[in-house]
Amino acid sequence: MKPQVIGLWLALGITIALGALWEFQSLPDASDRMSKLTAQNPMVQLQTIPLLPAEEIAFQGCSSLKRLVVTGPDQVILTVLDGTHNRHAIHDPTFCFRGAGWEIEKEESFPLRQGAGTLVKLTKDGSKAEALYWFSDGRKQFSNPLSYWEKTSLRRISFGASGAEPVLIILSPTTETPPHWNEILQAWPELQQL
């Protein structure tokens, strides 16, 4: 047999073996980090909200957390998604906004303690709203979905040695009045530690 053919078979065998290892390797999820958000904070009131039927289907296999968050005069819905066991359910949040009928009027970077998120200004049938989202691995906050895929892929290839699983954090409004985003984040520092 030619050396090139032997090399190709060897590369194929290694690829299959690594693929099997990655498939059956259980990586730690972000549940410990997510559980810190339920800790008592006198500045924040939390109420559990069930996922909508469409969300249950879309987020199947993901660890999720959905809460109504009240801080002072502001009220927002927090959704946190951990794609450790189904990273394909995590996608660009703007797809969800568009899928719900919102048009994206403007996107701008929003500074966070360890990076930046994205503040989205939305319109729908004459109504206006804002939403804020970012990904976080506990050390860095970012809002680029491609960076999420890079980090999760590297994590799987390295069997978790590259760091913690990034989670997707979405704060969406309950009213047309824009929330005081900085005040919410200041009142609830645990959210930026996620």
mmCIF file with all atom_site columns, C-alpha atoms in Angstrom:
data_model
loop_
_atom_site.group_PDB
_atom_site.id
_atom_site.type_symbol
_atom_site.label_atom_id
_atom_site.label_alt_id
_atom_site.label_comp_id
_atom_site.label_asym_id
_atom_site.label_entity_id
_atom_site.label_seq_id
_atom_site.pdbx_PDB_ins_code
_atom_site.Cartn_x
_atom_site.Cartn_y
_atom_site.Cartn_z
_atom_site.occupancy
_atom_site.B_iso_or_equiv
_atom_site.pdbx_formal_charge
_atom_site.auth_seq_id
_atom_site.auth_comp_id
_atom_site.auth_asym_id
_atom_site.auth_atom_id
_atom_site.pdbx_PDB_model_num
ATOM 1   C CA . MET A 1 1   ? 0.000   0.000  0.000  1.00 0.00 ? 1   MET A CA 1
ATOM 2   C CA . LYS A 1 2   ? 1.197   3.532  -0.762 1.00 0.00 ? 2   LYS A CA 1
ATOM 3   C CA . PRO A 1 3   ? 2.277   5.727  2.172  1.00 0.00 ? 3   PRO A CA 1
ATOM 4   C CA . GLN A 1 4   ? -0.355  8.352  1.248  1.00 0.00 ? 4   GLN A CA 1
ATOM 5   C CA . VAL A 1 5   ? -3.157  5.778  1.482  1.00 0.00 ? 5   VAL A CA 1
ATOM 6   C CA . ILE A 1 6   ? -1.851  4.492  4.816  1.00 0.00 ? 6   ILE A CA 1
ATOM 7   C CA . GLY A 1 7   ? -1.675  8.096  6.074  1.00 0.00 ? 7   GLY A CA 1
ATOM 8   C CA . LEU A 1 8   ? -5.274  8.760  4.998  1.00 0.00 ? 8   LEU A CA 1
ATOM 9   C CA . TRP A 1 9   ? -6.538  5.593  6.735  1.00 0.00 ? 9   TRP A CA 1
ATOM 10  C CA . LEU A 1 10  ? -4.574  6.478  9.856  1.00 0.00 ? 10  LEU A CA 1
ATOM 11  C CA . ALA A 1 11  ? -5.994  10.025 9.875  1.00 0.00 ? 11  ALA A CA 1
ATOM 12  C CA . LEU A 1 12  ? -9.516  8.657  9.389  1.00 0.00 ? 12  LEU A CA 1
ATOM 13  C CA . GLY A 1 13  ? -9.063  6.200  12.271 1.00 0.00 ? 13  GLY A CA 1
ATOM 14  C CA . ILE A 1 14  ? -7.767  8.930  14.594 1.00 0.00 ? 14  ILE A CA 1
ATOM 15  C CA . THR A 1 15  ? -10.659 11.214 13.611 1.00 0.00 ? 15  THR A CA 1
ATOM 16  C CA . ILE A 1 16  ? -13.222 8.485  14.329 1.00 0.00 ? 16  ILE A CA 1
ATOM 17  C CA . ALA A 1 17  ? -11.597 7.639  17.683 1.00 0.00 ? 17  ALA A CA 1
ATOM 18  C CA . LEU A 1 18  ? -11.489 11.291 18.758 1.00 0.00 ? 18  LEU A CA 1
ATOM 19  C CA . GLY A 1 19  ? -15.084 11.795 17.582 1.00 0.00 ? 19  GLY A CA 1
ATOM 20  C CA . ALA A 1 20  ? -16.197 8.855  19.729 1.00 0.00 ? 20  ALA A CA 1
ATOM 21  C CA . LEU A 1 21  ? -14.289 10.206 22.732 1.00 0.00 ? 21  LEU A CA 1
ATOM 22  C CA . TRP A 1 22  ? -15.845 13.669 22.297 1.00 0.00 ? 22  TRP A CA 1
ATOM 23  C CA . GLU A 1 23  ? -19.303 12.189 21.892 1.00 0.00 ? 23  GLU A CA 1
ATOM 24  C CA . PHE A 1 24  ? -19.140 10.160 25.090 1.00 0.00 ? 24  PHE A CA 1
ATOM 25  C CA . GLN A 1 25  ? -17.069 12.538 27.218 1.00 0.00 ? 25  GLN A CA 1
ATOM 26  C CA . SER A 1 26  ? -19.304 14.183 29.802 1.00 0.00 ? 26  SER A CA 1
ATOM 27  C CA . LEU A 1 27  ? -18.329 17.802 30.399 1.00 0.00 ? 27  LEU A CA 1
ATOM 28  C CA . PRO A 1 28  ? -19.384 19.749 33.489 1.00 0.00 ? 28  PRO A CA 1
ATOM 29  C CA . ASP A 1 29  ? -22.236 22.154 32.819 1.00 0.00 ? 29  ASP A CA 1
ATOM 30  C CA . ALA A 1 30  ? -22.862 25.657 34.170 1.00 0.00 ? 30  ALA A CA 1
ATOM 31  C CA . SER A 1 31  ? -25.523 24.644 36.718 1.00 0.00 ? 31  SER A CA 1
ATOM 32  C CA . ASP A 1 32  ? -23.364 25.702 39.696 1.00 0.00 ? 32  ASP A CA 1
ATOM 33  C CA . ARG A 1 33  ? -22.911 29.161 38.196 1.00 0.00 ? 33  ARG A CA 1
ATOM 34  C CA . MET A 1 34  ? -26.596 29.421 37.315 1.00 0.00 ? 34  MET A CA 1
ATOM 35  C CA . SER A 1 35  ? -27.686 28.422 40.834 1.00 0.00 ? 35  SER A CA 1
ATOM 36  C CA . LYS A 1 36  ? -25.930 31.510 42.251 1.00 0.00 ? 36  LYS A CA 1
ATOM 37  C CA . LEU A 1 37  ? -28.547 33.685 40.550 1.00 0.00 ? 37  LEU A CA 1
ATOM 38  C CA . THR A 1 38  ? -31.233 32.381 42.891 1.00 0.00 ? 38  THR A CA 1
ATOM 39  C CA . ALA A 1 39  ? -29.372 33.522 46.004 1.00 0.00 ? 39  ALA A CA 1
ATOM 40  C CA . GLN A 1 40  ? -31.138 36.092 48.132 1.00 0.00 ? 40  GLN A CA 1
ATOM 41  C CA . ASN A 1 41  ? -30.474 39.690 47.184 1.00 0.00 ? 41  ASN A CA 1
ATOM 42  C CA . PRO A 1 42  ? -32.521 42.410 48.927 1.00 0.00 ? 42  PRO A CA 1
ATOM 43  C CA . MET A 1 43  ? -32.281 44.641 45.828 1.00 0.00 ? 43  MET A CA 1
ATOM 44  C CA . VAL A 1 44  ? -33.756 42.055 43.447 1.00 0.00 ? 44  VAL A CA 1
ATOM 45  C CA . GLN A 1 45  ? -37.040 40.174 43.465 1.00 0.00 ? 45  GLN A CA 1
ATOM 46  C CA . LEU A 1 46  ? -37.159 36.999 41.375 1.00 0.00 ? 46  LEU A CA 1
ATOM 47  C CA . GLN A 1 47  ? -40.132 34.961 40.260 1.00 0.00 ? 47  GLN A CA 1
ATOM 48  C CA . THR A 1 48  ? -39.788 31.729 38.280 1.00 0.00 ? 48  THR A CA 1
ATOM 49  C CA . ILE A 1 49  ? -41.526 31.786 34.905 1.00 0.00 ? 49  ILE A CA 1
ATOM 50  C CA . PRO A 1 50  ? -42.186 28.572 32.969 1.00 0.00 ? 50  PRO A CA 1
ATOM 51  C CA . LEU A 1 51  ? -40.807 28.269 29.467 1.00 0.00 ? 51  LEU A CA 1
ATOM 52  C CA . LEU A 1 52  ? -43.310 28.774 26.661 1.00 0.00 ? 52  LEU A CA 1
ATOM 53  C CA . PRO A 1 53  ? -44.145 25.595 24.689 1.00 0.00 ? 53  PRO A CA 1
ATOM 54  C CA . ALA A 1 54  ? -42.076 26.849 21.712 1.00 0.00 ? 54  ALA A CA 1
ATOM 55  C CA . GLU A 1 55  ? -39.139 27.553 24.068 1.00 0.00 ? 55  GLU A CA 1
ATOM 56  C CA . GLU A 1 56  ? -39.378 24.053 25.556 1.00 0.00 ? 56  GLU A CA 1
ATOM 57  C CA . ILE A 1 57  ? -38.999 22.613 22.067 1.00 0.00 ? 57  ILE A CA 1
ATOM 58  C CA . ALA A 1 58  ? -36.222 25.018 21.012 1.00 0.00 ? 58  ALA A CA 1
ATOM 59  C CA . PHE A 1 59  ? -34.241 24.614 24.255 1.00 0.00 ? 59  PHE A CA 1
ATOM 60  C CA . GLN A 1 60  ? -34.655 20.846 24.593 1.00 0.00 ? 60  GLN A CA 1
ATOM 61  C CA . GLY A 1 61  ? -31.507 19.379 26.110 1.00 0.00 ? 61  GLY A CA 1
ATOM 62  C CA . CYS A 1 62  ? -30.322 22.758 27.426 1.00 0.00 ? 62  CYS A CA 1
ATOM 63  C CA . SER A 1 63  ? -30.224 23.745 31.045 1.00 0.00 ? 63  SER A CA 1
ATOM 64  C CA . SER A 1 64  ? -32.359 26.850 31.271 1.00 0.00 ? 64  SER A CA 1
ATOM 65  C CA . LEU A 1 65  ? -33.465 29.395 33.786 1.00 0.00 ? 65  LEU A CA 1
ATOM 66  C CA . LYS A 1 66  ? -36.266 31.930 33.245 1.00 0.00 ? 66  LYS A CA 1
ATOM 67  C CA . ARG A 1 67  ? -37.181 34.534 35.844 1.00 0.00 ? 67  ARG A CA 1
ATOM 68  C CA . LEU A 1 68  ? -39.184 37.710 36.164 1.00 0.00 ? 68  LEU A CA 1
ATOM 69  C CA . VAL A 1 69  ? -36.722 40.196 37.667 1.00 0.00 ? 69  VAL A CA 1
ATOM 70  C CA . VAL A 1 70  ? -37.848 43.295 39.570 1.00 0.00 ? 70  VAL A CA 1
ATOM 71  C CA . THR A 1 71  ? -35.311 45.903 40.684 1.00 0.00 ? 71  THR A CA 1
ATOM 72  C CA . GLY A 1 72  ? -36.738 49.215 41.824 1.00 0.00 ? 72  GLY A CA 1
ATOM 73  C CA . PRO A 1 73  ? -39.081 50.486 39.099 1.00 0.00 ? 73  PRO A CA 1
ATOM 74  C CA . ASP A 1 74  ? -37.702 48.100 36.472 1.00 0.00 ? 74  ASP A CA 1
ATOM 75  C CA . GLN A 1 75  ? -39.127 44.747 35.506 1.00 0.00 ? 75  GLN A CA 1
ATOM 76  C CA . VAL A 1 76  ? -37.457 42.458 32.938 1.00 0.00 ? 76  VAL A CA 1
ATOM 77  C CA . ILE A 1 77  ? -37.457 38.795 32.002 1.00 0.00 ? 77  ILE A CA 1
ATOM 78  C CA . LEU A 1 78  ? -34.168 36.971 32.426 1.00 0.00 ? 78  LEU A CA 1
ATOM 79  C CA . THR A 1 79  ? -33.450 33.891 30.328 1.00 0.00 ? 79  THR A CA 1
ATOM 80  C CA . VAL A 1 80  ? -30.203 31.961 30.805 1.00 0.00 ? 80  VAL A CA 1
ATOM 81  C CA . LEU A 1 81  ? -29.298 29.038 28.549 1.00 0.00 ? 81  LEU A CA 1
ATOM 82  C CA . ASP A 1 82  ? -26.501 26.523 29.065 1.00 0.00 ? 82  ASP A CA 1
ATOM 83  C CA . GLY A 1 83  ? -25.799 24.527 25.904 1.00 0.00 ? 83  GLY A CA 1
ATOM 84  C CA . THR A 1 84  ? -23.371 22.010 27.430 1.00 0.00 ? 84  THR A CA 1
ATOM 85  C CA . HIS A 1 85  ? -25.648 19.106 26.497 1.00 0.00 ? 85  HIS A CA 1
ATOM 86  C CA . ASN A 1 86  ? -27.156 20.701 23.364 1.00 0.00 ? 86  ASN A CA 1
ATOM 87  C CA . ARG A 1 87  ? -25.089 23.557 22.000 1.00 0.00 ? 87  ARG A CA 1
ATOM 88  C CA . HIS A 1 88  ? -27.139 23.576 18.797 1.00 0.00 ? 88  HIS A CA 1
ATOM 89  C CA . ALA A 1 89  ? -30.046 25.119 20.718 1.00 0.00 ? 89  ALA A CA 1
ATOM 90  C CA . ILE A 1 90  ? -27.937 28.219 21.411 1.00 0.00 ? 90  ILE A CA 1
ATOM 91  C CA . HIS A 1 91  ? -28.009 30.709 18.552 1.00 0.00 ? 91  HIS A CA 1
ATOM 92  C CA . ASP A 1 92  ? -27.892 34.411 17.793 1.00 0.00 ? 92  ASP A CA 1
ATOM 93  C CA . PRO A 1 93  ? -30.627 35.987 19.998 1.00 0.00 ? 93  PRO A CA 1
ATOM 94  C CA . THR A 1 94  ? -31.595 38.376 17.209 1.00 0.00 ? 94  THR A CA 1
ATOM 95  C CA . PHE A 1 95  ? -33.120 35.358 15.392 1.00 0.00 ? 95  PHE A CA 1
ATOM 96  C CA . CYS A 1 96  ? -35.531 34.916 18.311 1.00 0.00 ? 96  CYS A CA 1
ATOM 97  C CA . PHE A 1 97  ? -36.471 38.596 18.307 1.00 0.00 ? 97  PHE A CA 1
ATOM 98  C CA . ARG A 1 98  ? -37.149 38.495 14.574 1.00 0.00 ? 98  ARG A CA 1
ATOM 99  C CA . GLY A 1 99  ? -39.017 35.198 14.945 1.00 0.00 ? 99  GLY A CA 1
ATOM 100 C CA . ALA A 1 100 ? -41.293 36.848 17.510 1.00 0.00 ? 100 ALA A CA 1
ATOM 101 C CA . GLY A 1 101 ? -42.152 39.548 14.980 1.00 0.00 ? 101 GLY A CA 1
ATOM 102 C CA . TRP A 1 102 ? -39.794 42.291 16.191 1.00 0.00 ? 102 TRP A CA 1
ATOM 103 C CA . GLU A 1 103 ? -37.730 44.361 13.799 1.00 0.00 ? 103 GLU A CA 1
ATOM 104 C CA . ILE A 1 104 ? -34.260 45.332 14.901 1.00 0.00 ? 104 ILE A CA 1
ATOM 105 C CA . GLU A 1 105 ? -33.996 49.087 14.717 1.00 0.00 ? 105 GLU A CA 1
ATOM 106 C CA . LYS A 1 106 ? -30.511 49.371 16.203 1.00 0.00 ? 106 LYS A CA 1
ATOM 107 C CA . GLU A 1 107 ? -27.816 47.260 17.858 1.00 0.00 ? 107 GLU A CA 1
ATOM 108 C CA . GLU A 1 108 ? -25.100 48.789 20.005 1.00 0.00 ? 108 GLU A CA 1
ATOM 109 C CA . SER A 1 109 ? -22.342 47.538 22.252 1.00 0.00 ? 109 SER A CA 1
ATOM 110 C CA . PHE A 1 110 ? -23.134 47.697 25.963 1.00 0.00 ? 110 PHE A CA 1
ATOM 111 C CA . PRO A 1 111 ? -20.188 47.734 28.417 1.00 0.00 ? 111 PRO A CA 1
ATOM 112 C CA . LEU A 1 112 ? -20.175 45.046 31.102 1.00 0.00 ? 112 LEU A CA 1
ATOM 113 C CA . ARG A 1 113 ? -17.772 44.326 33.953 1.00 0.00 ? 113 ARG A CA 1
ATOM 114 C CA . GLN A 1 114 ? -15.721 41.729 32.028 1.00 0.00 ? 114 GLN A CA 1
ATOM 115 C CA . GLY A 1 115 ? -16.459 42.606 28.407 1.00 0.00 ? 115 GLY A CA 1
ATOM 116 C CA . ALA A 1 116 ? -19.493 43.785 26.484 1.00 0.00 ? 116 ALA A CA 1
ATOM 117 C CA . GLY A 1 117 ? -22.993 42.737 25.577 1.00 0.00 ? 117 GLY A CA 1
ATOM 118 C CA . THR A 1 118 ? -25.382 43.950 22.902 1.00 0.00 ? 118 THR A CA 1
ATOM 119 C CA . LEU A 1 119 ? -28.258 46.350 23.510 1.00 0.00 ? 119 LEU A CA 1
ATOM 120 C CA . VAL A 1 120 ? -30.953 45.824 20.884 1.00 0.00 ? 120 VAL A CA 1
ATOM 121 C CA . LYS A 1 121 ? -33.637 48.411 20.107 1.00 0.00 ? 121 LYS A CA 1
ATOM 122 C CA . LEU A 1 122 ? -36.751 46.756 18.705 1.00 0.00 ? 122 LEU A CA 1
ATOM 123 C CA . THR A 1 123 ? -39.988 47.810 17.016 1.00 0.00 ? 123 THR A CA 1
ATOM 124 C CA . LYS A 1 124 ? -43.176 45.849 16.365 1.00 0.00 ? 124 LYS A CA 1
ATOM 125 C CA . ASP A 1 125 ? -46.542 47.178 15.198 1.00 0.00 ? 125 ASP A CA 1
ATOM 126 C CA . GLY A 1 126 ? -45.685 50.687 16.397 1.00 0.00 ? 126 GLY A CA 1
ATOM 127 C CA . SER A 1 127 ? -44.404 49.453 19.785 1.00 0.00 ? 127 SER A CA 1
ATOM 128 C CA . LYS A 1 128 ? -40.804 49.924 20.856 1.00 0.00 ? 128 LYS A CA 1
ATOM 129 C CA . ALA A 1 129 ? -38.703 47.826 23.235 1.00 0.00 ? 129 ALA A CA 1
ATOM 130 C CA . GLU A 1 130 ? -35.123 47.147 24.247 1.00 0.00 ? 130 GLU A CA 1
ATOM 131 C CA . ALA A 1 131 ? -33.326 43.919 25.098 1.00 0.00 ? 131 ALA A CA 1
ATOM 132 C CA . LEU A 1 132 ? -29.837 43.208 26.357 1.00 0.00 ? 132 LEU A CA 1
ATOM 133 C CA . TYR A 1 133 ? -27.899 39.995 25.781 1.00 0.00 ? 133 TYR A CA 1
ATOM 134 C CA . TRP A 1 134 ? -24.432 38.517 26.134 1.00 0.00 ? 134 TRP A CA 1
ATOM 135 C CA . PHE A 1 135 ? -22.558 35.241 26.490 1.00 0.00 ? 135 PHE A CA 1
ATOM 136 C CA . SER A 1 136 ? -20.430 34.569 29.564 1.00 0.00 ? 136 SER A CA 1
ATOM 137 C CA . ASP A 1 137 ? -17.972 31.846 30.553 1.00 0.00 ? 137 ASP A CA 1
ATOM 138 C CA . GLY A 1 138 ? -17.566 33.278 34.057 1.00 0.00 ? 138 GLY A CA 1
ATOM 139 C CA . ARG A 1 139 ? -14.373 35.111 33.084 1.00 0.00 ? 139 ARG A CA 1
ATOM 140 C CA . LYS A 1 140 ? -15.314 37.041 29.955 1.00 0.00 ? 140 LYS A CA 1
ATOM 141 C CA . GLN A 1 141 ? -18.528 38.533 28.580 1.00 0.00 ? 141 GLN A CA 1
ATOM 142 C CA . PHE A 1 142 ? -19.072 38.843 24.832 1.00 0.00 ? 142 PHE A CA 1
ATOM 143 C CA . SER A 1 143 ? -21.976 39.010 22.401 1.00 0.00 ? 143 SER A CA 1
ATOM 144 C CA . ASN A 1 144 ? -20.618 37.508 19.187 1.00 0.00 ? 144 ASN A CA 1
ATOM 145 C CA . PRO A 1 145 ? -22.303 34.134 18.483 1.00 0.00 ? 145 PRO A CA 1
ATOM 146 C CA . LEU A 1 146 ? -19.244 33.030 16.471 1.00 0.00 ? 146 LEU A CA 1
ATOM 147 C CA . SER A 1 147 ? -17.077 33.519 19.564 1.00 0.00 ? 147 SER A CA 1
ATOM 148 C CA . TYR A 1 148 ? -19.548 31.309 21.439 1.00 0.00 ? 148 TYR A CA 1
ATOM 149 C CA . TRP A 1 149 ? -19.158 28.541 18.849 1.00 0.00 ? 149 TRP A CA 1
ATOM 150 C CA . GLU A 1 150 ? -15.366 28.882 18.928 1.00 0.00 ? 150 GLU A CA 1
ATOM 151 C CA . LYS A 1 151 ? -15.262 28.641 22.731 1.00 0.00 ? 151 LYS A CA 1
ATOM 152 C CA . THR A 1 152 ? -17.642 25.665 22.925 1.00 0.00 ? 152 THR A CA 1
ATOM 153 C CA . SER A 1 153 ? -15.836 23.840 20.120 1.00 0.00 ? 153 SER A CA 1
ATOM 154 C CA . LEU A 1 154 ? -12.453 24.404 21.759 1.00 0.00 ? 154 LEU A CA 1
ATOM 155 C CA . ARG A 1 155 ? -13.928 23.232 25.064 1.00 0.00 ? 155 ARG A CA 1
ATOM 156 C CA . ARG A 1 156 ? -15.117 19.979 23.495 1.00 0.00 ? 156 ARG A CA 1
ATOM 157 C CA . ILE A 1 157 ? -11.851 19.399 21.626 1.00 0.00 ? 157 ILE A CA 1
ATOM 158 C CA . SER A 1 158 ? -9.854  19.989 24.822 1.00 0.00 ? 158 SER A CA 1
ATOM 159 C CA . PHE A 1 159 ? -12.258 17.853 26.913 1.00 0.00 ? 159 PHE A CA 1
ATOM 160 C CA . GLY A 1 160 ? -13.078 20.897 29.057 1.00 0.00 ? 160 GLY A CA 1
ATOM 161 C CA . ALA A 1 161 ? -9.498  22.016 29.737 1.00 0.00 ? 161 ALA A CA 1
ATOM 162 C CA . SER A 1 162 ? -9.982  25.310 27.854 1.00 0.00 ? 162 SER A CA 1
ATOM 163 C CA . GLY A 1 163 ? -12.452 26.679 30.409 1.00 0.00 ? 163 GLY A CA 1
ATOM 164 C CA . ALA A 1 164 ? -16.058 26.793 31.542 1.00 0.00 ? 164 ALA A CA 1
ATOM 165 C CA . GLU A 1 165 ? -19.076 26.516 29.261 1.00 0.00 ? 165 GLU A CA 1
ATOM 166 C CA . PRO A 1 166 ? -20.346 29.901 28.037 1.00 0.00 ? 166 PRO A CA 1
ATOM 167 C CA . VAL A 1 167 ? -23.995 30.589 28.825 1.00 0.00 ? 167 VAL A CA 1
ATOM 168 C CA . LEU A 1 168 ? -26.344 32.892 26.948 1.00 0.00 ? 168 LEU A CA 1
ATOM 169 C CA . ILE A 1 169 ? -27.956 35.613 29.064 1.00 0.00 ? 169 ILE A CA 1
ATOM 170 C CA . ILE A 1 170 ? -30.936 37.567 27.705 1.00 0.00 ? 170 ILE A CA 1
ATOM 171 C CA . LEU A 1 171 ? -32.743 40.375 29.518 1.00 0.00 ? 171 LEU A CA 1
ATOM 172 C CA . SER A 1 172 ? -35.966 41.299 27.741 1.00 0.00 ? 172 SER A CA 1
ATOM 173 C CA . PRO A 1 173 ? -38.499 43.953 28.610 1.00 0.00 ? 173 PRO A CA 1
ATOM 174 C CA . THR A 1 174 ? -41.991 43.513 29.995 1.00 0.00 ? 174 THR A CA 1
ATOM 175 C CA . THR A 1 175 ? -43.085 47.043 29.028 1.00 0.00 ? 175 THR A CA 1
ATOM 176 C CA . GLU A 1 176 ? -42.349 49.617 26.341 1.00 0.00 ? 176 GLU A CA 1
ATOM 177 C CA . THR A 1 177 ? -40.509 51.818 28.825 1.00 0.00 ? 177 THR A CA 1
ATOM 178 C CA . PRO A 1 178 ? -36.772 51.089 28.490 1.00 0.00 ? 178 PRO A CA 1
ATOM 179 C CA . PRO A 1 179 ? -35.347 49.642 31.706 1.00 0.00 ? 179 PRO A CA 1
ATOM 180 C CA . HIS A 1 180 ? -32.456 51.303 33.515 1.00 0.00 ? 180 HIS A CA 1
ATOM 181 C CA . TRP A 1 181 ? -29.961 48.637 32.444 1.00 0.00 ? 181 TRP A CA 1
ATOM 182 C CA . ASN A 1 182 ? -27.006 49.938 34.462 1.00 0.00 ? 182 ASN A CA 1
ATOM 183 C CA . GLU A 1 183 ? -29.124 50.151 37.623 1.00 0.00 ? 183 GLU A CA 1
ATOM 184 C CA . ILE A 1 184 ? -30.344 46.575 37.171 1.00 0.00 ? 184 ILE A CA 1
ATOM 185 C CA . LEU A 1 185 ? -26.769 45.316 36.744 1.00 0.00 ? 185 LEU A CA 1
ATOM 186 C CA . GLN A 1 186 ? -25.532 47.375 39.688 1.00 0.00 ? 186 GLN A CA 1
ATOM 187 C CA . ALA A 1 187 ? -28.301 46.076 41.947 1.00 0.00 ? 187 ALA A CA 1
ATOM 188 C CA . TRP A 1 188 ? -27.627 42.495 40.865 1.00 0.00 ? 188 TRP A CA 1
ATOM 189 C CA . PRO A 1 189 ? -23.834 41.966 40.641 1.00 0.00 ? 189 PRO A CA 1
ATOM 190 C CA . GLU A 1 190 ? -24.293 38.174 40.608 1.00 0.00 ? 190 GLU A CA 1
ATOM 191 C CA . LEU A 1 191 ? -25.635 38.427 37.071 1.00 0.00 ? 191 LEU A CA 1
ATOM 192 C CA . GLN A 1 192 ? -22.317 39.738 35.765 1.00 0.00 ? 192 GLN A CA 1
ATOM 193 C CA . GLN A 1 193 ? -20.434 37.063 37.694 1.00 0.00 ? 193 GLN A CA 1
ATOM 194 C CA . LEU A 1 194 ? -22.280 34.328 35.834 1.00 0.00 ? 194 LEU A CA 1
#
